[in-house]
Amino acid sequence: MTKTILRTENVNKYFRKPVLFHVLKDINISINKGEFVSIMGKSGCGKSTLLYILSTMDTDYDGDLYINEKKVTGLSKNELAYLRSKEIGFIFQFHYLLSDFSVVENVMLPALKLGAKSKTDIRKDAIQKLEMLNIGHIANKKASKISGGEKQRAAIARCLINNPSIIMGDEPTGNLDSKNSQNVFRILRELSDEYGLSLLVVTHDHDFAGQTDRIIEMGDGHIIS
Amino acid sequence: MNIPLISKIAKNHLLSRIKQPIVAALGVMFGIGTFIVLVSFMTGLNALLDGLVLNRTPHIHIYNEIEASEIQPIERKLNPSEIANVYSVKPKRNLQRIANVDALQRELLADEKVRGISPQVSAQAFYMAGDVALNGIINGIDIQQEMELFSMGDYIVAGDPTQLNYLDNGIIIGKGVADKLLVDIGDRIQITTPNGGVFNLKIIGFYQSGLAEIDNIQSYVNIKRAQILLGEKSNYITDLNVKLHDMDDAPEMSRLIESYRDISAVTIQEANAQFETGTSIRNLITYAVSVTLLVVAGFGIYNILNMLIYEKMNDIAILKATGYTGADVQWIFIFQALLIGIVGGALGLLLGFGLSVLISQIPFETEALPTVKTYPVNFSPRYYVIGIVFALVSTFFAGYLPSRKARSIDPVEILRGQ
Ligand SMILES: Nc1ncnc2c1ncn2[C@@H]1O[C@H](COP(=O)(O)OP(=O)(O)OP(=O)(O)O)[C@@H](O)[C@H]1O
Ligand SMILES: [Mg+2]
């Protein structure tokens, strides 16, 4: 039997300002372990909003969210922070590295916070992840001094550092040229195939989506398919 | 909380915008530096001014108040029912003398709170120079005790006071008296006493307290000479100046003495109430100025942190998205404030110390303060501790409000905004 990594039960979300707006309507989805799932849908249909809820950053919703079959709805902010650092890796559309730190330090930061390993071990892990993504040579460069594609790969290395149960991405290739996009997609595909990682990625790119295991179609706050 | 991690992030943020933290730290530095200089100088001055009077003031001054006896001798012989009318009652001259002074001294010295006693014989006299007769007070003192207990030596501006030990006709005269009479050390001076005696004494030193009203009338001879001036015997003592180990014991002791002896015992607290007020007002000014400076420095830190938080919005969102708690983020900014406080505070202490050293070497000579050659500065480490604590507390509060804001930032809002 396959294990469920992520599951929602009747998630609804409203924006109250500027006017009451029912943005997510009865969302019921589940992601199995090892699955590579993409979310597609028109601009403004609520994909990002859903992803923020699934990643536990947004707690203002109705319904229930389960991660590893454990209910996380209603946990305290600190418990959620711990959960995020342990179970969830997040890749943003805009690479979002901390520009005052070196690349390898950026990768290390979530693990240093989790504090499960010694600093030297974390550093070794971080270098290893960077090498896996073919950017080991820029480990000690300042994060503000590398290219966009490199930044996004460094961000992927960072989201892998704590060996999370699931990786989520909000248009991780949306800001990259087609060559770099393909590169990033290939990496994600590999992570799924070779390391059995679970992934949930929002994208507008049909080619990209076509190569994932499953596509979730969204429209106007509903799951269409 | 992972302190090395938090402080590393805090440090990196500061270094990325190094100019502004430096400006903020300079603000703290000037605040603390000014505090140190002000407080060192003010307390130095306080100690000097207090010392001027307090060193010279006995903790308990025992003497006989001149007043007529409430019970006239005849009344002791009468029964309560009988009436005696005594008219024109006058005080008895001999009353100035402390009765049973040897026993009293022995009792006091036996008390372990008492550091020492300096007995005195106070006599009125006139200094004669040609036609001029200057009103004066001549005190017979034990110069050894006076120097030991009341730093008399500090106020002898010329001559060797210890000569008073053996020179029975030696006299140390007030500088003001000397200036008026145009006399010098080694000269002779004529003294007349109220009961008609004329004495020829040799000047062995000048005394200058810095208080003109004293220096213009006061002179010192040894006890034996003062008793001769008054035509009294060797047990004639008019004042006992008691010095205690702790001057706070004075009121209690004075009450005790007055309770079993019919004598006045005035404490230093009664005699110098106004000095405390002067000291506390000077302290108040010092702290008020320093607090103002630090508040200004605090606003600088507040501003800079607010700006930094605005600039580092993305970092905050990222950190929160990757598992950092609100408290972690808050501590990052409090650390930044404290870092500014520590660096600024430490530099402030150095600045304050440097300026204090400088001030303490500036010549400061005045008639009123014969022993002082440079500006008085108090180098007590206490104020340096207060200064650094002050710096940390004020920067903590300056950092606290912005850090609260950083704590409550919602990462989703930041990420969505992009
Ligand atoms: N803070 C907010 N307050 C009110 N309405 C909001 C807020 N954030 C988003 N919305 C609205 O909610 C809807 C869903 O937004 P969301 O960002 O989830 O869209 P999306 O599917 O990610 O779009 P895109 O593909 O363009 O990124 C949009 O109509 C948007 O205008
Ligand atoms: Mg979106």
XYZ file of C-alpha atoms and ligand atoms in Angstrom:
675
model
C 0.000 0.000 0.000
C 1.364 3.433 -0.897
C 1.834 5.929 1.834
C 0.122 9.310 1.697
C 2.460 12.214 2.279
C 0.032 15.086 2.018
C -3.748 15.227 2.181
C -6.412 17.907 2.526
C -10.006 17.562 3.680
C -12.457 20.206 2.502
C -10.054 23.115 2.591
C -11.781 26.448 2.058
C -10.216 29.850 2.154
C -11.633 33.311 2.095
C -10.003 36.682 1.672
C -11.944 39.178 3.700
C -10.273 42.272 2.335
C -10.946 44.321 0.302
C -14.204 42.353 -0.220
C -15.180 38.902 0.940
C -13.755 36.539 -1.679
C -14.053 32.763 -1.594
C -10.705 31.881 -3.158
C -10.427 28.131 -2.428
C -13.511 25.937 -2.541
C -13.659 22.440 -1.030
C -10.149 21.394 -1.907
C -9.596 17.657 -1.462
C -6.269 16.389 -2.757
C -3.729 13.819 -1.696
C -0.139 13.205 -2.739
C 1.439 9.782 -2.365
C 4.981 9.071 -1.396
C 7.319 9.272 -4.375
C 4.763 11.023 -6.579
C 5.709 14.006 -8.767
C 2.567 16.098 -9.099
C 2.041 19.391 -10.917
C -0.716 21.936 -10.405
C -1.980 23.911 -13.380
C -4.644 26.500 -13.835
C -5.418 29.981 -15.020
C -3.716 32.904 -13.460
C -5.572 33.979 -10.349
C -7.341 30.666 -9.757
C -5.687 30.206 -6.360
C -2.681 27.961 -6.965
C -0.231 29.980 -4.929
C -2.780 30.469 -2.197
C -3.262 26.700 -1.973
C 0.467 26.082 -1.915
C 0.982 28.486 1.005
C -1.665 26.580 2.946
C -0.134 23.206 2.087
C 3.277 24.430 3.140
C 1.798 25.400 6.575
C 2.861 29.043 6.180
C -0.755 30.170 5.879
C -2.945 28.971 8.739
C -5.997 31.075 8.015
C -8.276 28.497 6.318
C -11.135 26.100 7.039
C -10.807 22.332 6.716
C -7.985 20.006 7.643
C -4.461 19.416 6.419
C -2.575 16.164 7.039
C 1.149 15.673 6.530
C 2.404 12.099 6.850
C -1.130 11.258 8.024
C -0.699 13.569 10.985
C -3.174 16.391 11.309
C -1.286 19.690 11.282
C -4.262 22.042 11.245
C -4.400 23.797 14.578
C -0.754 23.296 15.561
C 1.009 26.279 17.131
C 3.211 28.565 15.043
C 6.361 27.136 16.620
C 5.268 23.552 16.009
C 4.554 24.440 12.400
C 7.963 26.079 12.033
C 9.588 22.897 13.288
C 7.446 20.810 10.941
C 8.424 23.005 7.997
C 12.100 22.683 8.691
C 11.858 18.917 9.072
C 9.274 17.789 6.508
C 8.868 20.444 3.838
C 11.223 21.928 1.296
C 10.036 24.994 -0.561
C 11.305 26.409 -3.851
C 10.165 29.897 -4.779
C 9.752 31.450 -8.155
C 12.283 34.137 -7.291
C 15.242 32.240 -5.965
C 15.167 33.902 -2.540
C 18.617 33.288 -1.256
C 19.927 35.421 1.623
C 22.232 37.763 -0.235
C 24.575 38.454 2.713
C 25.562 34.807 2.970
C 27.629 32.514 0.797
C 25.895 29.864 -1.278
C 26.885 27.045 1.043
C 25.781 29.028 4.104
C 22.396 29.555 2.474
C 22.068 25.830 1.994
C 23.118 25.193 5.594
C 20.725 27.657 7.260
C 17.626 25.397 7.548
C 19.749 22.520 8.892
C 21.488 24.774 11.411
C 18.069 25.797 12.654
C 16.887 22.183 12.879
C 20.081 21.433 14.790
C 19.913 17.674 14.250
C 23.531 17.433 13.114
C 26.841 19.043 13.931
C 27.938 22.051 11.952
C 30.733 20.186 10.183
C 28.344 17.412 9.131
C 25.825 19.955 7.885
C 28.519 21.647 5.863
C 29.549 18.327 4.346
C 25.917 17.584 3.458
C 25.479 21.027 1.948
C 28.566 20.693 -0.243
C 27.394 17.256 -1.312
C 23.963 18.584 -2.334
C 25.587 21.428 -4.262
C 27.821 18.972 -6.080
C 24.845 16.803 -6.854
C 23.325 19.832 -8.595
C 26.628 20.609 -10.358
C 27.265 23.872 -8.550
C 29.852 22.671 -6.016
C 32.403 25.096 -7.468
C 30.445 28.202 -6.373
C 29.845 27.020 -2.807
C 31.818 29.857 -1.252
C 30.614 32.645 -3.505
C 28.329 35.312 -2.144
C 24.718 34.461 -3.003
C 24.247 37.885 -4.590
C 27.049 37.217 -7.065
C 25.779 34.168 -8.951
C 23.491 33.742 -11.957
C 19.731 33.180 -11.839
C 19.978 29.507 -12.835
C 22.655 28.933 -10.226
C 20.521 30.645 -7.636
C 17.591 28.394 -8.351
C 19.776 25.311 -8.125
C 21.193 26.568 -4.845
C 17.616 27.036 -3.640
C 16.870 23.433 -4.579
C 19.959 22.322 -2.656
C 18.699 24.284 0.312
C 15.261 22.693 0.254
C 16.898 19.257 0.186
C 19.230 19.821 3.124
C 16.937 18.435 5.830
C 15.791 15.490 3.684
C 12.155 16.594 3.698
C 9.138 14.342 3.040
C 7.894 16.601 0.305
C 9.173 19.435 -1.846
C 6.848 22.171 -3.016
C 7.568 24.719 -5.698
C 5.629 27.761 -6.851
C 6.614 28.202 -10.486
C 10.241 27.289 -9.756
C 11.149 27.754 -13.391
C 8.928 30.739 -14.030
C 11.764 33.185 -13.824
C 14.313 31.241 -15.869
C 15.094 31.001 -19.590
C 14.126 27.787 -21.361
C 17.557 26.191 -21.050
C 17.738 26.781 -17.319
C 14.099 25.750 -16.944
C 14.797 22.433 -18.561
C 17.803 22.017 -16.395
C 15.800 22.603 -13.216
C 13.021 20.346 -14.390
C 15.517 17.574 -15.148
C 16.886 17.912 -11.619
C 13.438 17.655 -10.075
C 12.608 14.662 -12.227
C 15.819 12.990 -11.095
C 15.080 13.673 -7.454
C 11.777 11.938 -7.931
C 13.094 8.996 -9.927
C 16.379 8.317 -8.195
C 15.715 9.410 -4.623
C 11.982 8.688 -4.442
C 11.190 12.215 -3.308
C 7.623 13.508 -3.351
C 7.126 16.756 -5.271
C 4.267 19.186 -5.760
C 4.952 21.932 -8.259
C 2.823 24.772 -9.591
C 3.577 25.552 -13.207
C 2.229 27.254 -16.322
C 4.496 25.228 -18.591
C 2.567 22.471 -20.397
C 5.709 20.580 -21.472
C 6.879 20.615 -17.912
C 3.542 19.451 -16.556
C 3.263 16.759 -19.189
C 6.355 15.041 -17.873
C 5.108 14.827 -14.270
C 3.300 11.778 -12.878
C -0.010 13.565 -12.426
C -1.533 16.968 -13.194
C -4.012 18.626 -10.882
C -6.176 21.078 -12.840
C -7.513 24.044 -10.955
C -10.105 26.525 -12.032
C -11.743 29.313 -10.131
C -10.899 27.939 -6.704
C -12.013 24.382 -7.479
C -10.080 21.234 -8.275
C -11.254 20.375 -11.772
C -9.372 17.100 -12.167
C 17.521 29.110 20.745
C 20.736 28.638 18.821
C 22.821 31.601 19.932
C 25.834 31.211 17.592
C 23.485 30.861 14.623
C 21.305 33.822 15.596
C 24.315 36.010 16.268
C 25.926 35.006 12.973
C 22.860 36.013 11.011
C 22.641 39.236 13.014
C 26.293 39.978 12.340
C 25.992 39.323 8.602
C 23.043 41.663 8.364
C 24.940 44.410 10.146
C 28.070 43.940 8.053
C 26.069 44.171 4.841
C 25.093 47.728 5.793
C 28.097 48.581 7.890
C 27.823 52.367 7.711
C 24.518 52.738 9.509
C 25.349 50.442 12.426
C 28.597 52.375 12.827
C 26.685 55.644 13.026
C 24.332 54.102 15.583
C 27.252 52.762 17.598
C 28.861 56.204 17.533
C 25.663 57.595 19.024
C 25.836 55.114 21.874
C 29.545 55.797 22.241
C 28.997 59.511 22.715
C 26.119 58.889 25.090
C 28.117 56.555 27.298
C 31.323 58.548 26.973
C 29.566 61.704 28.087
C 27.955 59.858 30.946
C 31.325 58.566 32.157
C 32.992 61.961 31.878
C 30.125 63.790 33.543
C 29.667 61.347 36.364
C 33.404 60.973 37.012
C 33.872 64.701 37.088
C 30.732 65.414 39.097
C 31.400 62.776 41.722
C 35.028 63.828 41.858
C 33.882 67.357 42.518
C 31.299 66.143 45.017
C 33.901 64.166 46.910
C 36.147 67.217 46.950
C 33.451 69.564 48.171
C 32.090 67.091 50.674
C 35.588 66.299 51.835
C 36.178 69.988 52.312
C 33.592 70.045 55.033
C 32.880 66.450 55.911
C 36.508 65.460 56.469
C 36.841 68.327 58.842
C 33.551 67.794 60.593
C 33.498 65.451 63.553
C 30.941 62.678 63.304
C 29.863 63.645 66.791
C 30.731 66.974 68.355
C 30.378 66.901 72.136
C 30.266 70.190 73.999
C 28.373 72.065 76.665
C 25.657 74.365 75.459
C 25.873 77.542 77.493
C 22.576 77.929 79.259
C 21.409 78.752 82.745
C 20.678 75.779 84.997
C 17.056 74.961 85.074
C 17.260 74.006 88.701
C 18.949 76.604 90.869
C 20.956 75.257 93.817
C 18.550 76.641 96.345
C 15.678 74.704 94.873
C 17.364 71.429 95.688
C 17.286 72.333 99.372
C 13.586 73.166 99.432
C 10.531 70.952 99.744
C 8.266 70.918 96.679
C 5.639 72.996 98.456
C 7.940 75.878 99.294
C 8.547 78.678 96.866
C 11.855 80.323 96.152
C 12.204 83.227 93.786
C 15.609 83.586 92.215
C 15.968 86.670 90.115
C 18.405 87.567 87.374
C 19.726 84.086 86.723
C 23.034 84.053 84.742
C 24.931 81.118 83.242
C 28.043 80.051 85.045
C 31.255 80.590 83.158
C 32.718 77.286 84.093
C 29.844 75.536 82.303
C 31.765 75.574 79.025
C 33.944 72.881 80.433
C 32.917 69.271 79.870
C 32.522 67.668 83.269
C 34.313 64.442 83.962
C 35.966 64.542 80.570
C 38.480 61.770 81.264
C 35.772 59.278 82.177
C 33.745 60.251 79.114
C 36.744 59.801 76.815
C 37.505 56.416 78.305
C 33.928 55.274 77.846
C 33.807 56.432 74.237
C 37.133 54.887 73.299
C 35.986 51.575 74.732
C 33.213 51.509 72.123
C 34.420 49.686 69.011
C 32.453 51.966 66.696
C 34.669 54.872 67.712
C 37.746 55.407 65.614
C 39.229 58.169 67.702
C 38.649 61.314 69.690
C 40.281 64.654 69.383
C 39.802 66.831 72.476
C 39.854 70.585 72.065
C 39.995 73.663 74.213
C 38.286 76.566 72.576
C 39.276 80.081 73.609
C 38.328 83.510 72.401
C 41.174 85.940 71.828
C 42.327 88.999 69.976
C 45.243 89.057 67.572
C 47.218 92.239 68.201
C 49.268 94.005 65.551
C 50.116 97.555 66.439
C 46.807 99.285 66.992
C 44.741 96.617 65.353
C 42.972 93.998 67.443
C 41.424 91.216 65.376
C 38.729 89.071 66.831
C 39.696 85.426 66.843
C 39.181 81.951 68.108
C 42.111 79.912 69.277
C 41.696 76.197 69.568
C 43.945 74.068 71.699
C 44.332 70.802 69.854
C 46.161 67.516 69.937
C 47.843 67.963 66.533
C 48.567 64.238 66.200
C 44.905 63.302 66.572
C 43.754 66.174 64.390
C 46.017 65.114 61.561
C 45.071 61.494 61.875
C 41.313 61.886 62.284
C 40.499 65.117 60.481
C 43.267 65.408 57.858
C 44.481 68.604 59.425
C 47.772 68.199 57.553
C 45.992 68.824 54.224
C 45.059 72.293 55.331
C 48.419 73.462 56.638
C 49.671 75.408 53.641
C 53.020 76.395 55.143
C 55.193 75.303 58.025
C 55.497 72.053 59.932
C 52.403 71.455 62.076
C 53.985 68.699 64.178
C 56.094 71.354 65.916
C 52.956 72.032 67.915
C 53.710 68.807 69.785
C 56.629 70.256 71.667
C 56.575 74.011 71.082
C 54.298 75.252 73.837
C 54.405 78.810 72.528
C 53.897 77.849 68.897
C 50.807 78.878 66.997
C 49.347 77.954 63.606
C 47.308 80.902 62.373
C 44.632 81.114 59.745
C 45.855 82.310 56.366
C 43.291 85.081 56.420
C 44.573 86.308 59.769
C 48.171 86.165 58.533
C 47.324 88.157 55.430
C 45.610 90.833 57.472
C 48.406 91.105 60.001
C 51.153 90.861 57.371
C 53.038 88.259 59.353
C 55.196 85.375 58.165
C 56.347 82.075 59.577
C 58.855 82.563 62.405
C 57.344 85.929 63.312
C 55.898 86.532 66.742
C 52.323 87.508 67.346
C 50.660 89.008 70.381
C 47.458 87.530 71.725
C 45.207 89.017 74.380
C 42.493 87.085 76.106
C 39.121 88.339 77.384
C 40.310 88.028 80.966
C 43.261 90.316 80.317
C 46.190 87.967 79.671
C 48.797 88.938 77.085
C 50.811 86.264 75.343
C 53.582 86.295 72.838
C 53.438 83.321 70.479
C 55.642 82.176 67.620
C 54.037 81.460 64.238
C 54.963 77.974 63.040
C 52.443 77.480 60.253
C 49.529 78.767 58.198
C 46.156 77.117 58.119
C 43.794 77.413 55.160
C 40.497 75.553 55.020
C 39.166 77.244 51.926
C 36.273 78.711 53.893
C 37.077 82.404 54.411
C 34.957 82.844 57.514
C 37.078 80.237 59.244
C 40.456 81.254 57.856
C 39.921 84.849 58.989
C 39.542 84.017 62.666
C 40.859 80.553 63.433
C 44.217 79.666 64.961
C 45.612 76.592 66.647
C 47.870 76.070 69.640
C 48.419 72.974 71.702
C 45.985 72.048 74.452
C 48.282 73.038 77.260
C 48.793 76.531 75.832
C 45.052 77.021 75.362
C 44.451 76.056 78.970
C 47.087 78.600 80.036
C 45.424 81.285 77.858
C 42.210 80.669 79.749
C 43.899 80.297 83.103
C 42.488 76.812 83.509
C 43.789 73.511 84.813
C 44.781 70.516 82.702
C 41.377 68.839 82.931
C 39.688 71.771 81.227
C 38.377 70.520 77.864
C 35.566 72.283 76.017
C 34.973 70.025 73.030
C 35.360 66.402 72.101
C 35.415 65.717 68.375
C 34.566 62.079 67.824
C 35.265 60.218 64.602
C 33.478 56.920 64.035
C 34.327 54.115 61.669
C 30.925 54.504 60.048
C 29.310 57.920 60.186
C 25.859 56.347 59.934
C 26.250 55.219 63.541
C 26.441 58.828 64.693
C 22.748 59.563 65.394
C 22.341 56.503 67.564
C 25.503 57.176 69.547
C 24.652 60.806 69.986
C 21.276 59.870 71.438
C 22.975 57.472 73.827
C 25.465 60.070 75.020
C 22.806 62.723 75.488
C 20.620 60.263 77.376
C 23.007 59.630 80.232
C 24.924 62.882 80.282
C 23.694 66.407 80.441
C 25.656 67.445 77.373
C 25.169 68.285 73.708
C 26.260 65.749 71.098
C 25.690 67.098 67.590
C 26.006 64.658 64.726
C 27.511 65.316 61.321
C 24.107 64.676 59.796
C 22.543 67.505 61.772
C 25.450 69.820 61.105
C 25.581 69.308 57.319
C 22.113 68.493 56.125
C 22.440 70.819 53.157
C 25.424 68.992 51.715
C 23.424 65.879 50.952
C 21.003 67.997 48.931
C 23.760 69.581 46.873
C 25.258 66.200 46.102
C 21.982 64.638 45.083
C 21.091 67.535 42.814
C 24.427 67.323 41.057
C 23.895 63.582 40.624
C 20.419 64.195 39.283
C 21.751 66.569 36.632
C 24.421 64.098 35.612
C 21.962 61.259 35.165
C 19.385 63.450 33.441
C 21.894 64.621 30.836
C 23.214 61.110 30.257
C 19.778 59.563 29.956
C 18.821 62.225 27.432
C 21.884 61.477 25.340
C 21.191 57.759 25.481
C 17.569 58.228 24.533
C 18.727 60.149 21.477
C 21.176 57.367 20.678
C 18.347 54.901 21.254
C 16.194 56.605 18.643
C 19.083 56.296 16.202
C 19.238 52.561 16.814
C 15.474 52.289 16.549
C 15.533 54.000 13.171
C 18.343 51.958 11.774
C 16.816 48.664 12.860
C 13.474 49.643 11.401
C 15.188 50.372 8.128
C 17.158 47.161 8.264
C 14.005 45.152 8.853
C 12.382 46.825 5.903
C 15.378 45.985 3.759
C 15.621 42.423 4.999
C 11.937 41.634 4.591
C 12.787 38.902 2.067
C 15.355 37.343 4.348
C 12.838 37.286 7.156
C 10.250 35.625 4.922
C 12.789 33.040 3.738
C 13.934 32.245 7.241
C 10.367 31.802 8.404
C 9.496 29.687 5.350
C 12.416 27.380 6.076
C 11.572 26.722 9.693
C 12.771 29.709 11.730
C 10.267 30.744 14.383
C 9.061 34.276 15.044
C 11.156 34.276 18.210
C 14.307 33.353 16.246
C 13.736 36.268 13.907
C 13.006 38.595 16.806
C 16.236 37.584 18.496
C 18.198 38.255 15.326
C 17.178 41.893 15.505
C 17.579 42.188 19.263
C 21.085 40.796 18.798
C 21.780 43.476 16.250
C 20.684 46.129 18.704
C 22.769 44.574 21.467
C 25.769 44.282 19.175
C 25.521 47.991 18.433
C 25.089 48.575 22.176
C 28.106 46.483 23.169
C 30.442 47.962 20.580
C 29.184 51.523 21.127
C 29.155 51.069 24.901
C 32.688 49.657 25.039
C 34.008 52.453 22.844
C 32.070 54.883 25.034
C 33.816 53.575 28.133
C 37.176 54.036 26.435
C 36.239 57.526 25.292
C 34.972 58.394 28.770
C 38.087 57.041 30.410
C 40.370 58.866 27.988
C 38.614 62.185 28.487
C 38.552 61.674 32.257
C 42.303 61.096 32.284
C 42.724 64.233 30.222
C 40.547 66.294 32.547
C 42.292 64.960 35.626
C 45.535 66.419 34.270
C 44.275 69.915 33.600
C 45.681 72.281 36.224
C 43.047 73.617 38.574
C 44.353 75.912 41.258
C 42.218 78.012 43.487
C 42.661 79.932 46.691
C 39.797 78.102 48.262
C 41.221 74.632 47.720
C 44.886 74.668 48.725
C 45.516 70.929 48.320
C 43.976 70.638 44.859
C 46.272 71.100 41.877
C 44.252 69.516 39.044
C 40.572 68.941 38.324
C 39.174 66.268 40.602
C 38.008 63.120 38.770
C 36.570 60.002 40.301
C 37.790 56.854 38.532
C 35.514 54.476 40.387
C 34.840 51.342 38.263
C 31.260 51.467 39.479
C 30.351 54.083 36.899
C 31.897 52.066 34.104
C 29.716 49.112 35.073
C 26.655 51.364 35.223
C 27.648 52.825 31.847
C 27.833 49.497 30.014
C 24.645 48.211 31.649
C 23.003 51.481 30.668
C 24.152 51.013 27.056
C 22.850 47.465 26.885
C 19.505 48.221 28.475
C 18.824 51.246 26.296
C 19.849 49.508 23.073
C 17.793 46.480 24.052
C 14.705 48.634 24.322
C 15.551 50.473 21.119
C 15.796 47.106 19.372
C 12.810 45.578 21.051
C 10.042 47.398 19.193
C 11.438 46.867 15.684
C 12.181 43.255 16.564
C 8.546 42.750 17.542
C 7.599 43.895 14.110
C 10.037 41.448 12.505
C 8.588 38.677 14.639
C 5.063 39.305 13.422
C 5.861 39.616 9.723
C 3.765 37.158 7.743
C 6.039 35.407 5.206
C 3.105 34.677 2.896
C 2.432 38.359 2.458
C 6.039 39.011 1.513
C 6.262 36.061 -0.867
C 2.952 36.904 -2.499
C 3.990 40.498 -2.924
C 6.811 39.569 -5.296
N -3.944 39.064 0.131
C -4.972 38.971 -0.738
N -6.127 39.629 -0.483
C -7.174 39.520 -1.338
N -7.150 38.805 -2.443
C -6.034 38.114 -2.760
C -4.877 38.182 -1.899
N -3.925 37.411 -2.468
C -4.440 36.915 -3.601
N -5.684 37.322 -3.775
C -6.572 36.915 -4.875
O -6.786 35.519 -4.798
C -6.797 34.930 -6.078
C -5.801 33.779 -6.132
O -4.490 34.301 -6.053
P -3.236 33.332 -6.268
O -2.018 34.140 -6.039
O -3.399 32.128 -5.461
O -3.370 33.025 -7.797
P -2.479 32.045 -8.670
O -3.318 30.968 -9.113
O -1.245 31.719 -7.949
O -2.138 33.001 -9.885
P -0.786 33.099 -10.729
O -0.811 31.968 -11.670
O -0.905 34.392 -11.457
O 0.348 33.069 -9.772
C -6.478 36.043 -7.036
O -7.684 36.438 -7.645
C -5.938 37.144 -6.215
O -6.316 38.396 -6.728
Mg 0.829 32.224 -8.113
